[in-house]
XYZ file of C-alpha atoms in Angstrom:
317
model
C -57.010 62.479 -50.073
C -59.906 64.476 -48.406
C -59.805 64.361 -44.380
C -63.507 65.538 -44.495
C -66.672 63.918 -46.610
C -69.915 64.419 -46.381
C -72.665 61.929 -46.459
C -76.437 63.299 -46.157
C -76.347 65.866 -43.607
C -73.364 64.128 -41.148
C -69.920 65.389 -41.799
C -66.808 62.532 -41.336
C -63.442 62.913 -41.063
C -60.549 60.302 -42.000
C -58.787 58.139 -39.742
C -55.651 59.940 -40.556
C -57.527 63.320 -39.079
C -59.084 61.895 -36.587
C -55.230 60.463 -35.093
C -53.716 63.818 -35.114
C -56.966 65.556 -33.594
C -57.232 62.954 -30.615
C -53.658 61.565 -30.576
C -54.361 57.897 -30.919
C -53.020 55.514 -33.445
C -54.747 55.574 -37.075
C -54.472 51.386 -36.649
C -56.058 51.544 -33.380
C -59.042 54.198 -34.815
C -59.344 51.784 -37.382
C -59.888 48.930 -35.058
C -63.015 50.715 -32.987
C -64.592 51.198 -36.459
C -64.810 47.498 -36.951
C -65.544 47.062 -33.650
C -68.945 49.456 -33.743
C -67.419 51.323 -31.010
C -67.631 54.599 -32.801
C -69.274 55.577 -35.854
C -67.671 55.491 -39.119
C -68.376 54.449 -42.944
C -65.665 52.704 -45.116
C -65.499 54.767 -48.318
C -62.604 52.855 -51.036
C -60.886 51.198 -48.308
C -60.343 54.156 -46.003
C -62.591 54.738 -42.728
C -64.132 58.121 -42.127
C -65.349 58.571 -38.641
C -67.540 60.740 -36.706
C -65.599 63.526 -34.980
C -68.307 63.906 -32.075
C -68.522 59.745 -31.486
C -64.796 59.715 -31.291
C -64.464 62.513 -28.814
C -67.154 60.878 -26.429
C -65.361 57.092 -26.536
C -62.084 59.157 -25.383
C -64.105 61.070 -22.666
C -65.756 57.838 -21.575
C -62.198 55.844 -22.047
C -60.203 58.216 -19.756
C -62.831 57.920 -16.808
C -61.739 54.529 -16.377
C -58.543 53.163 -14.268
C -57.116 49.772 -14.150
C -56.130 47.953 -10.807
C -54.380 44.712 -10.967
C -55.595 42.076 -9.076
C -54.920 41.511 -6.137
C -53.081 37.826 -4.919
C -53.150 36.067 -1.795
C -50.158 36.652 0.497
C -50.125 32.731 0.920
C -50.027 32.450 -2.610
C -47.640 35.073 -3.437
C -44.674 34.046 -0.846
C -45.433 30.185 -1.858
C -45.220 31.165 -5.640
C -41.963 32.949 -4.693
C -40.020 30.455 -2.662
C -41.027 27.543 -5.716
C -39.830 30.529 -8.199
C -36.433 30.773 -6.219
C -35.869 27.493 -4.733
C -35.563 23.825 -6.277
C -34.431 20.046 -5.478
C -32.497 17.606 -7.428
C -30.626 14.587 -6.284
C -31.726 15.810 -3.071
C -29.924 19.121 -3.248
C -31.465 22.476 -3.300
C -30.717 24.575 -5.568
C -31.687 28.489 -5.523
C -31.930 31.050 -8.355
C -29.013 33.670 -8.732
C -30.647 36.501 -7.971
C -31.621 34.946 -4.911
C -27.875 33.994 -4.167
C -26.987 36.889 -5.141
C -28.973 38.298 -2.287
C -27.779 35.790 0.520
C -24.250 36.151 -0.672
C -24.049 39.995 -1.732
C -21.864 38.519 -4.962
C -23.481 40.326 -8.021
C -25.983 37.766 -9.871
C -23.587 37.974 -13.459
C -20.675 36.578 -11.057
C -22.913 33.779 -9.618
C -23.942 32.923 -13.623
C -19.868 32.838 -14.517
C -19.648 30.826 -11.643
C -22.215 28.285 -12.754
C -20.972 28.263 -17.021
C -17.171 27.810 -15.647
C -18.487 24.505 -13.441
C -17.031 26.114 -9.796
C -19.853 25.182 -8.300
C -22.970 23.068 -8.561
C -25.401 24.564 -11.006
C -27.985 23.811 -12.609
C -29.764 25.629 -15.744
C -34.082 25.580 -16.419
C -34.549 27.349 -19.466
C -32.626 30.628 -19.165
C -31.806 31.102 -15.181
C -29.123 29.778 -13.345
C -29.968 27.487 -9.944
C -26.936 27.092 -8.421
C -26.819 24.887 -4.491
C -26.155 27.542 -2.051
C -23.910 25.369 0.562
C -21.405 25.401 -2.226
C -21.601 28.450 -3.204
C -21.030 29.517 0.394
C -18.086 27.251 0.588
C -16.396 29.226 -2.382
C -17.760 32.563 -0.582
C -15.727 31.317 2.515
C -12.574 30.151 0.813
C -12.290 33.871 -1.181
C -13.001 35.525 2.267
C -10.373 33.674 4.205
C -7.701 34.390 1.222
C -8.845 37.749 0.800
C -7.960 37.921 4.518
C -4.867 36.932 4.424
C -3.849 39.319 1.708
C -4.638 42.003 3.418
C -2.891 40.997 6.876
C 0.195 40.626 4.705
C -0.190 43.811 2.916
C 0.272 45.510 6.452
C 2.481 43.396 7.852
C 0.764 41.058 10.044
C 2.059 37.674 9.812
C 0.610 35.098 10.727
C 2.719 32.723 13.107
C 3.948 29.026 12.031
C 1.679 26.496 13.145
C 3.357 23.136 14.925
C 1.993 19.856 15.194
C 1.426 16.792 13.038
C -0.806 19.153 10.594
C 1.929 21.545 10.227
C 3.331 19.815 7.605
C 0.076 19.986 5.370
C 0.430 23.458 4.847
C 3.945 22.556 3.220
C 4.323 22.640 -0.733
C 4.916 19.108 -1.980
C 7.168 20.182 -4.915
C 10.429 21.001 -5.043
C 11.535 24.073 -7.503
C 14.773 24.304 -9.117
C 16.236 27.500 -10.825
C 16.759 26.858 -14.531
C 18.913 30.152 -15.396
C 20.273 28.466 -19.064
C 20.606 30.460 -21.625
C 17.515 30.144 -24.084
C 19.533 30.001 -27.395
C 22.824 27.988 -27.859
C 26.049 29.729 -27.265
C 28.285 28.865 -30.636
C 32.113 28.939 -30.562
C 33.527 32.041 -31.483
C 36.164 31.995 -34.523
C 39.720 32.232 -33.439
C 41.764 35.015 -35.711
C 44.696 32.639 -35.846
C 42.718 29.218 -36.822
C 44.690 27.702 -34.904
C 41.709 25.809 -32.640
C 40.274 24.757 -35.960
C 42.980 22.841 -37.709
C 44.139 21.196 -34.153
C 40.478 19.992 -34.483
C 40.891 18.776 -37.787
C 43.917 17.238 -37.294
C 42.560 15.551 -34.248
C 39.669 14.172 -36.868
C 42.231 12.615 -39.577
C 42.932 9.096 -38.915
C 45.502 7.681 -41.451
C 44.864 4.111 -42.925
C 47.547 2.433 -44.259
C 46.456 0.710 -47.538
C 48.773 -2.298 -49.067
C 48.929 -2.402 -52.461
C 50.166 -5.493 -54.103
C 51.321 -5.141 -57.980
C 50.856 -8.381 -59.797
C 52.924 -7.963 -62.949
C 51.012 -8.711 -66.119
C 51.959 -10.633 -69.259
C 51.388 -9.253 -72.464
C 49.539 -12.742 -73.590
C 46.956 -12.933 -69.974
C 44.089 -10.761 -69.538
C 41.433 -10.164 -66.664
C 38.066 -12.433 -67.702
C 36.124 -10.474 -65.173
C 36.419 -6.940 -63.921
C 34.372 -8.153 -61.077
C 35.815 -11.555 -60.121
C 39.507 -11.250 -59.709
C 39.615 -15.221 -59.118
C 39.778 -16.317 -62.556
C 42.195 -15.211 -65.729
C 42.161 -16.177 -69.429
C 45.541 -16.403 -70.757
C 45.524 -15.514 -75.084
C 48.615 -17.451 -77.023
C 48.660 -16.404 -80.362
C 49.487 -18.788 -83.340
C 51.445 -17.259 -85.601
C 50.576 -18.478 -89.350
C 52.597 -21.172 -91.300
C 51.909 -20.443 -95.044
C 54.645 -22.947 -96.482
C 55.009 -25.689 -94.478
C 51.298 -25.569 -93.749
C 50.343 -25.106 -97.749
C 52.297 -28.154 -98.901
C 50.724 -30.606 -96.005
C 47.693 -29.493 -96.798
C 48.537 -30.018 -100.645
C 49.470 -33.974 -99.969
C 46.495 -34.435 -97.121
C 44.249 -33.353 -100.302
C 45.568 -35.809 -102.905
C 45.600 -38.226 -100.707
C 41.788 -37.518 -99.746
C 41.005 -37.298 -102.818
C 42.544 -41.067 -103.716
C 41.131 -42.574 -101.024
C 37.482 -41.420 -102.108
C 38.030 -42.252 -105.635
C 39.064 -46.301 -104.855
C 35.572 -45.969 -102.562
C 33.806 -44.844 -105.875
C 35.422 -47.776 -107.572
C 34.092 -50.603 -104.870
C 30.793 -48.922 -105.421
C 28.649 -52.216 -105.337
C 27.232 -54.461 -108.330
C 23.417 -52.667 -108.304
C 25.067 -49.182 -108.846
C 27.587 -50.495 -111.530
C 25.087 -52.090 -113.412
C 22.660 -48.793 -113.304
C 22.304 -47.662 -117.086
C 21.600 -44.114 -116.329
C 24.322 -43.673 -113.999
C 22.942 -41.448 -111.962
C 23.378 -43.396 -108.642
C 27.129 -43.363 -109.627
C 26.690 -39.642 -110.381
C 25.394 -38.775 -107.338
C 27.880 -40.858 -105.126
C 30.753 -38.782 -107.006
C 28.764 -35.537 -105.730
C 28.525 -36.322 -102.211
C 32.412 -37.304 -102.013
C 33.667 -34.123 -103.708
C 31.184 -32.199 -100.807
C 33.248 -34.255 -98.453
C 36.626 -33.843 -99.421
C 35.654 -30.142 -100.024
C 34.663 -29.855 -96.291
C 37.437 -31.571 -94.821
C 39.307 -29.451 -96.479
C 38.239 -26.346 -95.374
C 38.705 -27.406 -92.048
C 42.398 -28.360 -92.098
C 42.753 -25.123 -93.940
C 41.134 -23.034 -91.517
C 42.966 -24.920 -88.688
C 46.108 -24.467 -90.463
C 46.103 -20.917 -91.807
C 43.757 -18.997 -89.585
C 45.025 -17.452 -86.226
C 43.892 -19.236 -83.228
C 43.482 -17.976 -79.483
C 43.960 -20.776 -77.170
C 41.799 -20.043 -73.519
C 43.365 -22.081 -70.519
C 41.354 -21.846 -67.283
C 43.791 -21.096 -64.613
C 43.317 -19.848 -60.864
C 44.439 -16.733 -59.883
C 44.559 -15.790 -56.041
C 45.368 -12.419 -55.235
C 48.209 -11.597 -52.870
C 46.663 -9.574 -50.368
């Protein structure tokens, strides 16, 4: 970039030349361009200025001094005390570094005083008003302590006051040493054991326990593991094969001739059927009889039989 260009017969220089030359910003040469305050031309988006009309504006710019205005004194201690002092629930309250100068605390003690709630505070925006009768109270109460710890520290006591308010000075609680130990003491193992089966034999209690024996027959059993009140004694029937094999022989024939006179009383209207097949089936049906009965004397007879009798059993104990 070229810090110098010539247009017709006036010479510029850049903005960037021109702040090194008269030591102000390149922004703020930039703004008296646009302003007219100085001559310069805006060539691709940089500003070239006129060396001479910068070096008067600075001339003419240092001649002048600023004053601030001056205020009332009226107005200024009025606008002070409302900056320092305020009222709510008819309590003033004044800014901490105005407490801080009536009380000679420092003002970040008075703020900690105000966020912990010791006092009475109240916060506007970013300050602290805190009410300065309780803040002297607390100011007071630290003095008077601070007092006494120094008369003690040299060994000024002060005497025992008597009267009906000495006793407000008293402590109302009564303190008690607690010296335990903080962990359980256990009980150390004697070598011999001794201690420890005394103990044990101090815990054994010895129940005596009657047992009754209720003698069992080979033919009773127990019905129910649970109930104990019942029992089921089993007799077993011992076969007869001869005896029992020639009754049931002669109970058969004689079955068997009792059911054929029936067949031969058979009435007129099955006599008379040609066919026969009434008479037929009447024959059937008493053979299925006489078979049946049979088979149940035989199985009555021949097979082994266990005989339940319900008896009451009470145990003896």
């Amino acid at each position: 970039m070229a810090h110098e260009i010539v247009l017709g017969d006036t010479t510029y220089i850049s903005s960037k030349r021109a702040a090194e030359i008269t030591g102000y910003a390149q922004d703020y040469i930039g703004q008296l361009a646009r302003a007219g305050k100085i001559i310069a031309r805006r060539i691709g988006g940089l500003w070239y200025v006129l060396e001479e009309s910068l070096n008067n504006y600075k001339a003419v710019a240092e001649l002048y001094v600023a004053t601030p205005p001056r205020m009332d004194d009226s107005y200024a201690s009025a606008s002070k005390v409302a900056d320092t002092l305020i009222s709510f629930d008819g309590k003033e309250y004044v800014s901490a570094s105005e407490a801080a100068r009536q009380t000679a605390y420092h003002q970040d003690y008075i703020g900690q005083l105000a966020r912990t709630g010791r006092i009475l505070s109240k916060q506007v925006g970013a300050r602290w008003f805190v009410e300065l009768k309780g803040l002297r109270a607390h100011k007071a109460e630290k003095d008077a302590l601070l007092a006494a710890v120094q008369r003690e520290s040299v060994g000024l006591v002060r005497p025992a006051k008597s009267g009906p308010d000495a006793d407000n000075y008293k402590v109302h609680f009564t303190y008690t040493a607690d010296e335990r130990e903080l962990l359980p003491s256990l009980l150390r193992k004697d070598a011999s054991g001794s201690n420890i089966q005394q103990d044990a034999a101090e815990l054994e209690h010895v129940i005596p326990i009657r047992i009754v024996r209720v003698p069992q027959n080979p033919a009773t059993s127990s019905y129910s593991a649970r109930s104990a009140t019942r029992s089921v004694r089993l007799r077993v029937r011992k076969p007869l094969y001869y005896g029992s094999l020639s009754a049931v022989l002669v109970t058969v024939v004689i079955v068997i001739a009792f059911h054929i006179n029936i067949l031969n009383a058979v009435p007129i209207f099955a006599n008379t059927n040609k066919s026969g097949v009434l008479k037929n089936t009447a024959l059937a049906g008493i053979i299925m009889n006489v078979a049946a009965d049979f088979a149940d004397l035989a199985h009555e007879l021949l097979g082994n039989k266990v005989i339940y009798n319900r008896g009451s059993y009470k145990p003896d104990f």
